[in-house]
Amino acid sequence: IHMAEGAFDILSAYFFVAPMGTNAAFVAIGGKAYENAVKFLITQYGFAGFILHIYADADVDDRMFAKIKNMLAPFNIPVFIHRNRMPSEKDFGVSMDKIQEQKYKL
C-alpha cells in the first residue's frame, strides 16, 4: 500500500517514485488521518500481509507514523517513510525534477 495526503502527492509517487509496474494500491487520504486510513483498508477491504509506504509531508512528524507501526507490529507489516528532501519543497506533489527522495524504515 502506498499512501499520501493528497491526490497530486500520490500521483507523483506512482509516476516518479514507485517502481513502474508495481502491484500495489495507491491511496490519497485527503488529510493527515493516516492511522484511520490504514484501519479502513484493513477492516473494509481485508488488506493483509502488505508493505506500507507513506509519502509524508514535511509538516508531519514521525511520531504519528510510530503509532501506525506499533499498531501493525503484531502482523509483521513493515512501514517505510518517504520524504521529499528537495530544498523549498514540502511534499511529493511536484514534478520529478523537484523530488529528492529519502526513504527509511520505521
mmCIF file of N, CA, C and O in Angstrom:
data_model
loop_
_atom_site.group_PDB
_atom_site.id
_atom_site.type_symbol
_atom_site.label_atom_id
_atom_site.label_comp_id
_atom_site.label_asym_id
_atom_site.label_seq_id
_atom_site.Cartn_x
_atom_site.Cartn_y
_atom_site.Cartn_z
ATOM 1 N N ILE A 1 0.849 -1.174 0.000
ATOM 2 C CA ILE A 1 0.000 0.000 0.000
ATOM 3 C C ILE A 1 0.890 1.230 0.000
ATOM 4 O O ILE A 1 1.794 1.347 0.826
ATOM 5 N N HIS A 2 0.638 2.139 -0.913
ATOM 6 C CA HIS A 2 1.329 3.421 -0.986
ATOM 7 C C HIS A 2 0.315 4.488 -0.610
ATOM 8 O O HIS A 2 -0.779 4.530 -1.180
ATOM 9 N N MET A 3 0.671 5.350 0.336
ATOM 10 C CA MET A 3 -0.292 6.288 0.895
ATOM 11 C C MET A 3 0.321 7.685 0.995
ATOM 12 O O MET A 3 1.480 7.836 1.395
ATOM 13 N N ALA A 4 -0.470 8.699 0.617
ATOM 14 C CA ALA A 4 -0.047 10.092 0.734
ATOM 15 C C ALA A 4 -1.253 10.943 1.091
ATOM 16 O O ALA A 4 -2.397 10.502 0.972
ATOM 17 N N GLU A 5 -0.987 12.177 1.497
ATOM 18 C CA GLU A 5 -2.072 13.062 1.908
ATOM 19 C C GLU A 5 -2.991 13.454 0.759
ATOM 20 O O GLU A 5 -4.200 13.398 0.883
ATOM 21 N N GLY A 6 -2.425 13.893 -0.338
ATOM 22 C CA GLY A 6 -3.248 14.439 -1.410
ATOM 23 C C GLY A 6 -3.125 13.696 -2.723
ATOM 24 O O GLY A 6 -2.244 12.852 -2.914
ATOM 25 N N ALA A 7 -4.012 14.053 -3.643
ATOM 26 C CA ALA A 7 -4.064 13.396 -4.947
ATOM 27 C C ALA A 7 -2.776 13.616 -5.747
ATOM 28 O O ALA A 7 -2.245 12.674 -6.343
ATOM 29 N N PHE A 8 -2.254 14.827 -5.747
ATOM 30 C CA PHE A 8 -1.035 15.093 -6.511
ATOM 31 C C PHE A 8 0.171 14.405 -5.879
ATOM 32 O O PHE A 8 1.082 13.968 -6.584
ATOM 33 N N ASP A 9 0.179 14.305 -4.554
ATOM 34 C CA ASP A 9 1.262 13.590 -3.869
ATOM 35 C C ASP A 9 1.308 12.132 -4.305
ATOM 36 O O ASP A 9 2.371 11.599 -4.633
ATOM 37 N N ILE A 10 0.163 11.468 -4.299
ATOM 38 C CA ILE A 10 0.148 10.035 -4.617
ATOM 39 C C ILE A 10 0.369 9.813 -6.113
ATOM 40 O O ILE A 10 0.974 8.806 -6.503
ATOM 41 N N LEU A 11 -0.073 10.735 -6.945
ATOM 42 C CA LEU A 11 0.208 10.620 -8.380
ATOM 43 C C LEU A 11 1.705 10.732 -8.649
ATOM 44 O O LEU A 11 2.262 9.978 -9.448
ATOM 45 N N SER A 12 2.374 11.659 -7.974
ATOM 46 C CA SER A 12 3.832 11.776 -8.122
ATOM 47 C C SER A 12 4.526 10.522 -7.627
ATOM 48 O O SER A 12 5.496 10.056 -8.239
ATOM 49 N N ALA A 13 4.051 9.968 -6.514
ATOM 50 C CA ALA A 13 4.634 8.723 -6.000
ATOM 51 C C ALA A 13 4.471 7.610 -7.033
ATOM 52 O O ALA A 13 5.401 6.849 -7.298
ATOM 53 N N TYR A 14 3.294 7.522 -7.632
ATOM 54 C CA TYR A 14 3.023 6.475 -8.619
ATOM 55 C C TYR A 14 3.890 6.641 -9.871
ATOM 56 O O TYR A 14 4.499 5.681 -10.345
ATOM 57 N N PHE A 15 3.947 7.860 -10.404
ATOM 58 C CA PHE A 15 4.648 8.083 -11.667
ATOM 59 C C PHE A 15 6.158 8.247 -11.526
ATOM 60 O O PHE A 15 6.901 7.882 -12.432
ATOM 61 N N PHE A 16 6.628 8.806 -10.406
ATOM 62 C CA PHE A 16 8.036 9.183 -10.310
ATOM 63 C C PHE A 16 8.849 8.408 -9.284
ATOM 64 O O PHE A 16 10.071 8.375 -9.388
ATOM 65 N N VAL A 17 8.224 7.820 -8.276
ATOM 66 C CA VAL A 17 8.984 7.223 -7.183
ATOM 67 C C VAL A 17 8.863 5.704 -7.142
ATOM 68 O O VAL A 17 9.856 4.997 -7.100
ATOM 69 N N ALA A 18 7.648 5.186 -7.136
ATOM 70 C CA ALA A 18 7.438 3.732 -7.064
ATOM 71 C C ALA A 18 7.927 3.083 -8.358
ATOM 72 O O ALA A 18 7.798 3.669 -9.435
ATOM 73 N N PRO A 19 8.486 1.891 -8.265
ATOM 74 C CA PRO A 19 8.919 1.201 -9.491
ATOM 75 C C PRO A 19 7.741 0.980 -10.436
ATOM 76 O O PRO A 19 6.646 0.612 -10.001
ATOM 77 N N MET A 20 7.957 1.250 -11.711
ATOM 78 C CA MET A 20 6.892 1.062 -12.700
ATOM 79 C C MET A 20 6.426 -0.385 -12.687
ATOM 80 O O MET A 20 7.226 -1.309 -12.535
ATOM 81 N N GLY A 21 5.131 -0.567 -12.807
ATOM 82 C CA GLY A 21 4.551 -1.896 -12.805
ATOM 83 C C GLY A 21 4.313 -2.452 -11.408
ATOM 84 O O GLY A 21 4.000 -3.623 -11.255
ATOM 85 N N THR A 22 4.467 -1.608 -10.396
ATOM 86 C CA THR A 22 4.253 -2.042 -9.018
ATOM 87 C C THR A 22 2.824 -2.540 -8.839
ATOM 88 O O THR A 22 1.874 -1.872 -9.218
ATOM 89 N N ASN A 23 2.696 -3.721 -8.270
ATOM 90 C CA ASN A 23 1.388 -4.295 -7.972
ATOM 91 C C ASN A 23 0.998 -3.822 -6.578
ATOM 92 O O ASN A 23 1.354 -4.440 -5.577
ATOM 93 N N ALA A 24 0.291 -2.683 -6.521
ATOM 94 C CA ALA A 24 0.007 -2.078 -5.230
ATOM 95 C C ALA A 24 -1.230 -1.205 -5.316
ATOM 96 O O ALA A 24 -1.701 -0.874 -6.402
ATOM 97 N N ALA A 25 -1.722 -0.834 -4.156
ATOM 98 C CA ALA A 25 -2.800 0.139 -4.050
ATOM 99 C C ALA A 25 -2.170 1.489 -3.745
ATOM 100 O O ALA A 25 -1.282 1.586 -2.893
ATOM 101 N N PHE A 26 -2.607 2.522 -4.442
ATOM 102 C CA PHE A 26 -2.135 3.883 -4.220
ATOM 103 C C PHE A 26 -3.313 4.684 -3.689
ATOM 104 O O PHE A 26 -4.350 4.778 -4.343
ATOM 105 N N VAL A 27 -3.140 5.256 -2.490
ATOM 106 C CA VAL A 27 -4.250 5.870 -1.774
ATOM 107 C C VAL A 27 -3.928 7.306 -1.404
ATOM 108 O O VAL A 27 -2.914 7.565 -0.756
ATOM 109 N N ALA A 28 -4.801 8.244 -1.791
ATOM 110 C CA ALA A 28 -4.730 9.627 -1.322
ATOM 111 C C ALA A 28 -5.749 9.743 -0.197
ATOM 112 O O ALA A 28 -6.942 9.521 -0.407
ATOM 113 N N ILE A 29 -5.286 10.073 0.999
ATOM 114 C CA ILE A 29 -6.195 10.041 2.148
ATOM 115 C C ILE A 29 -6.927 11.355 2.383
ATOM 116 O O ILE A 29 -7.836 11.418 3.193
ATOM 117 N N GLY A 30 -6.543 12.413 1.685
ATOM 118 C CA GLY A 30 -7.266 13.677 1.800
ATOM 119 C C GLY A 30 -7.077 14.376 3.131
ATOM 120 O O GLY A 30 -7.993 15.025 3.618
ATOM 121 N N GLY A 31 -5.923 14.232 3.725
ATOM 122 C CA GLY A 31 -5.652 14.874 5.011
ATOM 123 C C GLY A 31 -4.531 14.150 5.725
ATOM 124 O O GLY A 31 -3.708 13.500 5.103
ATOM 125 N N LYS A 32 -4.544 14.233 7.055
ATOM 126 C CA LYS A 32 -3.471 13.636 7.843
ATOM 127 C C LYS A 32 -3.925 12.432 8.668
ATOM 128 O O LYS A 32 -3.223 11.995 9.565
ATOM 129 N N ALA A 33 -5.068 11.864 8.364
ATOM 130 C CA ALA A 33 -5.612 10.737 9.129
ATOM 131 C C ALA A 33 -5.061 9.406 8.607
ATOM 132 O O ALA A 33 -5.811 8.519 8.206
ATOM 133 N N TYR A 34 -3.744 9.271 8.651
ATOM 134 C CA TYR A 34 -3.095 8.060 8.142
ATOM 135 C C TYR A 34 -3.566 6.813 8.887
ATOM 136 O O TYR A 34 -3.867 5.791 8.278
ATOM 137 N N GLU A 35 -3.617 6.894 10.203
ATOM 138 C CA GLU A 35 -3.990 5.728 11.005
ATOM 139 C C GLU A 35 -5.406 5.266 10.659
ATOM 140 O O GLU A 35 -5.649 4.072 10.482
ATOM 141 N N ASN A 36 -6.332 6.201 10.531
ATOM 142 C CA ASN A 36 -7.702 5.838 10.164
ATOM 143 C C ASN A 36 -7.765 5.211 8.777
ATOM 144 O O ASN A 36 -8.537 4.278 8.546
ATOM 145 N N ALA A 37 -6.968 5.720 7.858
ATOM 146 C CA ALA A 37 -6.954 5.160 6.500
ATOM 147 C C ALA A 37 -6.441 3.727 6.507
ATOM 148 O O ALA A 37 -6.995 2.858 5.821
ATOM 149 N N VAL A 38 -5.403 3.453 7.285
ATOM 150 C CA VAL A 38 -4.869 2.091 7.374
ATOM 151 C C VAL A 38 -5.917 1.162 7.979
ATOM 152 O O VAL A 38 -6.167 0.068 7.456
ATOM 153 N N LYS A 39 -6.549 1.589 9.062
ATOM 154 C CA LYS A 39 -7.602 0.773 9.687
ATOM 155 C C LYS A 39 -8.739 0.502 8.706
ATOM 156 O O LYS A 39 -9.259 -0.610 8.638
ATOM 157 N N PHE A 40 -9.124 1.516 7.940
ATOM 158 C CA PHE A 40 -10.195 1.362 6.956
ATOM 159 C C PHE A 40 -9.833 0.321 5.901
ATOM 160 O O PHE A 40 -10.647 -0.553 5.567
ATOM 161 N N LEU A 41 -8.621 0.394 5.371
ATOM 162 C CA LEU A 41 -8.210 -0.558 4.335
ATOM 163 C C LEU A 41 -8.172 -1.992 4.862
ATOM 164 O O LEU A 41 -8.504 -2.933 4.138
ATOM 165 N N ILE A 42 -7.810 -2.149 6.112
ATOM 166 C CA ILE A 42 -7.757 -3.489 6.707
ATOM 167 C C ILE A 42 -9.157 -4.007 6.990
ATOM 168 O O ILE A 42 -9.502 -5.137 6.624
ATOM 169 N N THR A 43 -9.992 -3.189 7.633
ATOM 170 C CA THR A 43 -11.313 -3.673 8.061
ATOM 171 C C THR A 43 -12.334 -3.741 6.927
ATOM 172 O O THR A 43 -13.156 -4.648 6.891
ATOM 173 N N GLN A 44 -12.277 -2.777 6.011
ATOM 174 C CA GLN A 44 -13.277 -2.741 4.948
ATOM 175 C C GLN A 44 -12.899 -3.546 3.714
ATOM 176 O O GLN A 44 -13.765 -4.067 3.022
ATOM 177 N N TYR A 45 -11.605 -3.640 3.434
ATOM 178 C CA TYR A 45 -11.160 -4.329 2.225
ATOM 179 C C TYR A 45 -10.350 -5.585 2.508
ATOM 180 O O TYR A 45 -9.974 -6.299 1.581
ATOM 181 N N GLY A 46 -10.056 -5.839 3.769
ATOM 182 C CA GLY A 46 -9.369 -7.065 4.137
ATOM 183 C C GLY A 46 -7.912 -7.123 3.744
ATOM 184 O O GLY A 46 -7.353 -8.214 3.583
ATOM 185 N N PHE A 47 -7.265 -5.972 3.593
ATOM 186 C CA PHE A 47 -5.848 -5.977 3.259
ATOM 187 C C PHE A 47 -5.066 -6.655 4.375
ATOM 188 O O PHE A 47 -5.295 -6.403 5.548
ATOM 189 N N ALA A 48 -4.153 -7.536 4.008
ATOM 190 C CA ALA A 48 -3.305 -8.236 4.971
ATOM 191 C C ALA A 48 -1.989 -8.583 4.283
ATOM 192 O O ALA A 48 -1.932 -8.725 3.064
ATOM 193 N N GLY A 49 -0.936 -8.708 5.059
ATOM 194 C CA GLY A 49 0.350 -9.114 4.505
ATOM 195 C C GLY A 49 0.935 -8.117 3.522
ATOM 196 O O GLY A 49 1.586 -8.498 2.562
ATOM 197 N N PHE A 50 0.725 -6.857 3.749
ATOM 198 C CA PHE A 50 1.212 -5.835 2.831
ATOM 199 C C PHE A 50 2.436 -5.120 3.399
ATOM 200 O O PHE A 50 2.812 -5.315 4.553
ATOM 201 N N ILE A 51 3.048 -4.299 2.581
ATOM 202 C CA ILE A 51 4.113 -3.391 2.993
ATOM 203 C C ILE A 51 3.528 -1.996 2.865
ATOM 204 O O ILE A 51 2.948 -1.655 1.825
ATOM 205 N N LEU A 52 3.659 -1.189 3.911
ATOM 206 C CA LEU A 52 3.086 0.152 3.905
ATOM 207 C C LEU A 52 4.161 1.181 3.576
ATOM 208 O O LEU A 52 5.193 1.237 4.236
ATOM 209 N N HIS A 53 3.894 1.979 2.541
ATOM 210 C CA HIS A 53 4.768 3.080 2.143
ATOM 211 C C HIS A 53 3.983 4.366 2.346
ATOM 212 O O HIS A 53 2.907 4.533 1.770
ATOM 213 N N ILE A 54 4.522 5.263 3.164
ATOM 214 C CA ILE A 54 3.872 6.547 3.433
ATOM 215 C C ILE A 54 4.731 7.659 2.857
ATOM 216 O O ILE A 54 5.909 7.783 3.184
ATOM 217 N N TYR A 55 4.128 8.466 1.998
ATOM 218 C CA TYR A 55 4.799 9.612 1.388
ATOM 219 C C TYR A 55 4.379 10.833 2.204
ATOM 220 O O TYR A 55 3.314 11.399 1.995
ATOM 221 N N ALA A 56 5.225 11.187 3.163
ATOM 222 C CA ALA A 56 4.860 12.166 4.178
ATOM 223 C C ALA A 56 5.202 13.592 3.778
ATOM 224 O O ALA A 56 6.238 13.839 3.161
ATOM 225 N N ASP A 57 4.331 14.510 4.173
ATOM 226 C CA ASP A 57 4.637 15.926 4.039
ATOM 227 C C ASP A 57 5.625 16.319 5.130
ATOM 228 O O ASP A 57 5.713 15.668 6.172
ATOM 229 N N ALA A 58 6.335 17.403 4.903
ATOM 230 C CA ALA A 58 7.360 17.857 5.847
ATOM 231 C C ALA A 58 6.776 18.261 7.195
ATOM 232 O O ALA A 58 7.463 18.201 8.209
ATOM 233 N N ASP A 59 5.510 18.647 7.222
ATOM 234 C CA ASP A 59 4.912 19.102 8.477
ATOM 235 C C ASP A 59 4.337 17.974 9.339
ATOM 236 O O ASP A 59 3.699 18.226 10.351
ATOM 237 N N VAL A 60 4.584 16.729 8.960
ATOM 238 C CA VAL A 60 4.096 15.583 9.733
ATOM 239 C C VAL A 60 5.283 14.886 10.386
ATOM 240 O O VAL A 60 6.213 14.446 9.709
ATOM 241 N N ASP A 61 5.232 14.777 11.699
ATOM 242 C CA ASP A 61 6.312 14.194 12.487
ATOM 243 C C ASP A 61 6.237 12.667 12.467
ATOM 244 O O ASP A 61 5.152 12.094 12.368
ATOM 245 N N ASP A 62 7.390 12.015 12.591
ATOM 246 C CA ASP A 62 7.444 10.553 12.583
ATOM 247 C C ASP A 62 6.709 9.914 13.762
ATOM 248 O O ASP A 62 6.389 8.735 13.717
ATOM 249 N N ARG A 63 6.436 10.683 14.818
ATOM 250 C CA ARG A 63 5.693 10.112 15.960
ATOM 251 C C ARG A 63 4.317 9.612 15.540
ATOM 252 O O ARG A 63 3.822 8.620 16.061
ATOM 253 N N MET A 64 3.703 10.312 14.590
ATOM 254 C CA MET A 64 2.396 9.871 14.091
ATOM 255 C C MET A 64 2.523 8.498 13.419
ATOM 256 O O MET A 64 1.681 7.630 13.584
ATOM 257 N N PHE A 65 3.607 8.303 12.704
ATOM 258 C CA PHE A 65 3.801 7.044 11.989
ATOM 259 C C PHE A 65 4.252 5.923 12.919
ATOM 260 O O PHE A 65 3.995 4.756 12.645
ATOM 261 N N ALA A 66 4.890 6.276 14.021
ATOM 262 C CA ALA A 66 5.291 5.265 15.011
ATOM 263 C C ALA A 66 4.057 4.594 15.599
ATOM 264 O O ALA A 66 4.074 3.390 15.869
ATOM 265 N N LYS A 67 2.980 5.345 15.772
ATOM 266 C CA LYS A 67 1.724 4.756 16.262
ATOM 267 C C LYS A 67 1.201 3.719 15.279
ATOM 268 O O LYS A 67 0.741 2.644 15.670
ATOM 269 N N ILE A 68 1.296 4.026 14.000
ATOM 270 C CA ILE A 68 0.842 3.087 12.969
ATOM 271 C C ILE A 68 1.733 1.850 12.970
ATOM 272 O O ILE A 68 1.246 0.728 12.901
ATOM 273 N N LYS A 69 3.042 2.056 13.060
ATOM 274 C CA LYS A 69 3.978 0.933 13.096
ATOM 275 C C LYS A 69 3.671 0.018 14.275
ATOM 276 O O LYS A 69 3.629 -1.208 14.126
ATOM 277 N N ASN A 70 3.427 0.600 15.441
ATOM 278 C CA ASN A 70 3.106 -0.205 16.623
ATOM 279 C C ASN A 70 1.784 -0.946 16.464
ATOM 280 O O ASN A 70 1.653 -2.085 16.906
ATOM 281 N N MET A 71 0.817 -0.316 15.814
ATOM 282 C CA MET A 71 -0.471 -0.956 15.565
ATOM 283 C C MET A 71 -0.309 -2.170 14.639
ATOM 284 O O MET A 71 -0.956 -3.200 14.811
ATOM 285 N N LEU A 72 0.593 -2.058 13.654
ATOM 286 C CA LEU A 72 0.782 -3.115 12.664
ATOM 287 C C LEU A 72 1.830 -4.151 13.062
ATOM 288 O O LEU A 72 1.930 -5.204 12.430
ATOM 289 N N ALA A 73 2.603 -3.871 14.107
ATOM 290 C CA ALA A 73 3.705 -4.758 14.518
ATOM 291 C C ALA A 73 3.273 -6.211 14.755
ATOM 292 O O ALA A 73 3.986 -7.127 14.324
ATOM 293 N N PRO A 74 2.136 -6.476 15.409
ATOM 294 C CA PRO A 74 1.755 -7.886 15.614
ATOM 295 C C PRO A 74 1.534 -8.666 14.318
ATOM 296 O O PRO A 74 1.568 -9.892 14.306
ATOM 297 N N PHE A 75 1.331 -7.954 13.227
ATOM 298 C CA PHE A 75 1.073 -8.597 11.935
ATOM 299 C C PHE A 75 2.317 -8.610 11.049
ATOM 300 O O PHE A 75 2.235 -8.994 9.871
ATOM 301 N N ASN A 76 3.464 -8.175 11.589
ATOM 302 C CA ASN A 76 4.729 -8.135 10.848
ATOM 303 C C ASN A 76 4.632 -7.345 9.548
ATOM 304 O O ASN A 76 5.171 -7.768 8.517
ATOM 305 N N ILE A 77 3.941 -6.223 9.599
ATOM 306 C CA ILE A 77 3.802 -5.374 8.418
ATOM 307 C C ILE A 77 4.839 -4.260 8.507
ATOM 308 O O ILE A 77 4.797 -3.438 9.421
ATOM 309 N N PRO A 78 5.804 -4.235 7.582
ATOM 310 C CA PRO A 78 6.817 -3.178 7.607
ATOM 311 C C PRO A 78 6.249 -1.833 7.151
ATOM 312 O O PRO A 78 5.358 -1.783 6.293
ATOM 313 N N VAL A 79 6.787 -0.770 7.722
ATOM 314 C CA VAL A 79 6.352 0.586 7.391
ATOM 315 C C VAL A 79 7.564 1.376 6.915
ATOM 316 O O VAL A 79 8.565 1.481 7.625
ATOM 317 N N PHE A 80 7.462 1.919 5.714
ATOM 318 C CA PHE A 80 8.509 2.752 5.136
ATOM 319 C C PHE A 80 7.997 4.178 4.983
ATOM 320 O O PHE A 80 6.862 4.386 4.537
ATOM 321 N N ILE A 81 8.834 5.127 5.345
ATOM 322 C CA ILE A 81 8.502 6.539 5.193
ATOM 323 C C ILE A 81 9.328 7.100 4.038
ATOM 324 O O ILE A 81 10.530 6.853 3.941
ATOM 325 N N HIS A 82 8.660 7.834 3.174
ATOM 326 C CA HIS A 82 9.318 8.505 2.056
ATOM 327 C C HIS A 82 9.137 10.007 2.275
ATOM 328 O O HIS A 82 8.025 10.463 2.540
ATOM 329 N N ARG A 83 10.216 10.746 2.163
ATOM 330 C CA ARG A 83 10.145 12.204 2.308
ATOM 331 C C ARG A 83 10.852 12.857 1.129
ATOM 332 O O ARG A 83 11.846 12.355 0.631
ATOM 333 N N ASN A 84 10.304 13.987 0.716
ATOM 334 C CA ASN A 84 10.935 14.774 -0.329
ATOM 335 C C ASN A 84 11.870 15.767 0.359
ATOM 336 O O ASN A 84 11.426 16.691 1.029
ATOM 337 N N ARG A 85 13.171 15.587 0.198
ATOM 338 C CA ARG A 85 14.173 16.433 0.849
ATOM 339 C C ARG A 85 14.699 17.546 -0.059
ATOM 340 O O ARG A 85 15.669 18.207 0.279
ATOM 341 N N MET A 86 14.023 17.769 -1.175
ATOM 342 C CA MET A 86 14.422 18.869 -2.052
ATOM 343 C C MET A 86 14.181 20.184 -1.308
ATOM 344 O O MET A 86 13.086 20.404 -0.777
ATOM 345 N N PRO A 87 15.206 21.035 -1.249
ATOM 346 C CA PRO A 87 15.024 22.328 -0.570
ATOM 347 C C PRO A 87 13.841 23.105 -1.149
ATOM 348 O O PRO A 87 13.630 23.121 -2.353
ATOM 349 N N SER A 88 13.079 23.699 -0.281
ATOM 350 C CA SER A 88 11.894 24.528 -0.573
ATOM 351 C C SER A 88 10.679 23.722 -1.046
ATOM 352 O O SER A 88 9.671 24.316 -1.419
ATOM 353 N N GLU A 89 10.740 22.398 -1.029
ATOM 354 C CA GLU A 89 9.568 21.574 -1.359
ATOM 355 C C GLU A 89 9.111 20.855 -0.095
ATOM 356 O O GLU A 89 9.932 20.310 0.636
ATOM 357 N N LYS A 90 7.806 20.839 0.171
ATOM 358 C CA LYS A 90 7.336 20.233 1.412
ATOM 359 C C LYS A 90 6.749 18.837 1.230
ATOM 360 O O LYS A 90 6.531 18.127 2.180
ATOM 361 N N ASP A 91 6.469 18.445 -0.013
ATOM 362 C CA ASP A 91 5.861 17.136 -0.219
ATOM 363 C C ASP A 91 6.185 16.592 -1.603
ATOM 364 O O ASP A 91 7.043 17.115 -2.295
ATOM 365 N N PHE A 92 5.461 15.549 -2.008
ATOM 366 C CA PHE A 92 5.712 14.889 -3.296
ATOM 367 C C PHE A 92 4.834 15.404 -4.424
ATOM 368 O O PHE A 92 4.968 14.956 -5.549
ATOM 369 N N GLY A 93 3.957 16.328 -4.160
ATOM 370 C CA GLY A 93 3.021 16.794 -5.180
ATOM 371 C C GLY A 93 3.651 17.760 -6.165
ATOM 372 O O GLY A 93 3.090 18.822 -6.446
ATOM 373 N N VAL A 94 4.812 17.396 -6.696
ATOM 374 C CA VAL A 94 5.556 18.248 -7.617
ATOM 375 C C VAL A 94 6.093 17.404 -8.774
ATOM 376 O O VAL A 94 5.993 16.183 -8.755
ATOM 377 N N SER A 95 6.697 18.070 -9.743
ATOM 378 C CA SER A 95 7.266 17.339 -10.878
ATOM 379 C C SER A 95 8.521 16.574 -10.448
ATOM 380 O O SER A 95 9.114 16.850 -9.406
ATOM 381 N N MET A 96 8.923 15.622 -11.271
ATOM 382 C CA MET A 96 10.024 14.718 -10.946
ATOM 383 C C MET A 96 11.329 15.462 -10.663
ATOM 384 O O MET A 96 12.106 15.053 -9.798
ATOM 385 N N ASP A 97 11.577 16.556 -11.347
ATOM 386 C CA ASP A 97 12.823 17.293 -11.140
ATOM 387 C C ASP A 97 12.866 18.024 -9.801
ATOM 388 O O ASP A 97 13.905 18.553 -9.411
ATOM 389 N N LYS A 98 11.753 18.035 -9.081
ATOM 390 C CA LYS A 98 11.689 18.680 -7.768
ATOM 391 C C LYS A 98 11.560 17.669 -6.637
ATOM 392 O O LYS A 98 11.162 18.004 -5.534
ATOM 393 N N ILE A 99 11.876 16.409 -6.929
ATOM 394 C CA ILE A 99 11.803 15.363 -5.906
ATOM 395 C C ILE A 99 13.206 14.833 -5.634
ATOM 396 O O ILE A 99 13.911 14.392 -6.532
ATOM 397 N N GLN A 100 13.591 14.896 -4.379
ATOM 398 C CA GLN A 100 14.829 14.283 -3.892
ATOM 399 C C GLN A 100 14.396 13.371 -2.749
ATOM 400 O O GLN A 100 14.280 13.779 -1.602
ATOM 401 N N GLU A 101 14.140 12.120 -3.086
ATOM 402 C CA GLU A 101 13.528 11.179 -2.153
ATOM 403 C C GLU A 101 14.508 10.682 -1.077
ATOM 404 O O GLU A 101 15.645 10.335 -1.361
ATOM 405 N N GLN A 102 13.985 10.657 0.135
ATOM 406 C CA GLN A 102 14.655 9.970 1.237
ATOM 407 C C GLN A 102 13.670 8.896 1.713
ATOM 408 O O GLN A 102 12.505 9.192 1.986
ATOM 409 N N LYS A 103 14.135 7.664 1.790
ATOM 410 C CA LYS A 103 13.286 6.542 2.204
ATOM 411 C C LYS A 103 13.958 5.852 3.389
ATOM 412 O O LYS A 103 15.162 5.618 3.368
ATOM 413 N N TYR A 104 13.157 5.552 4.413
ATOM 414 C CA TYR A 104 13.693 4.827 5.568
ATOM 415 C C TYR A 104 12.588 3.991 6.200
ATOM 416 O O TYR A 104 11.413 4.290 6.085
ATOM 417 N N LYS A 105 13.026 2.923 6.837
ATOM 418 C CA LYS A 105 12.103 2.006 7.512
ATOM 419 C C LYS A 105 11.956 2.424 8.955
ATOM 420 O O LYS A 105 12.942 2.740 9.621
ATOM 421 N N LEU A 106 10.721 2.439 9.433
ATOM 422 C CA LEU A 106 10.472 2.736 10.845
ATOM 423 C C LEU A 106 10.762 1.511 11.695
ATOM 424 O O LEU A 106 10.591 0.408 11.287
#
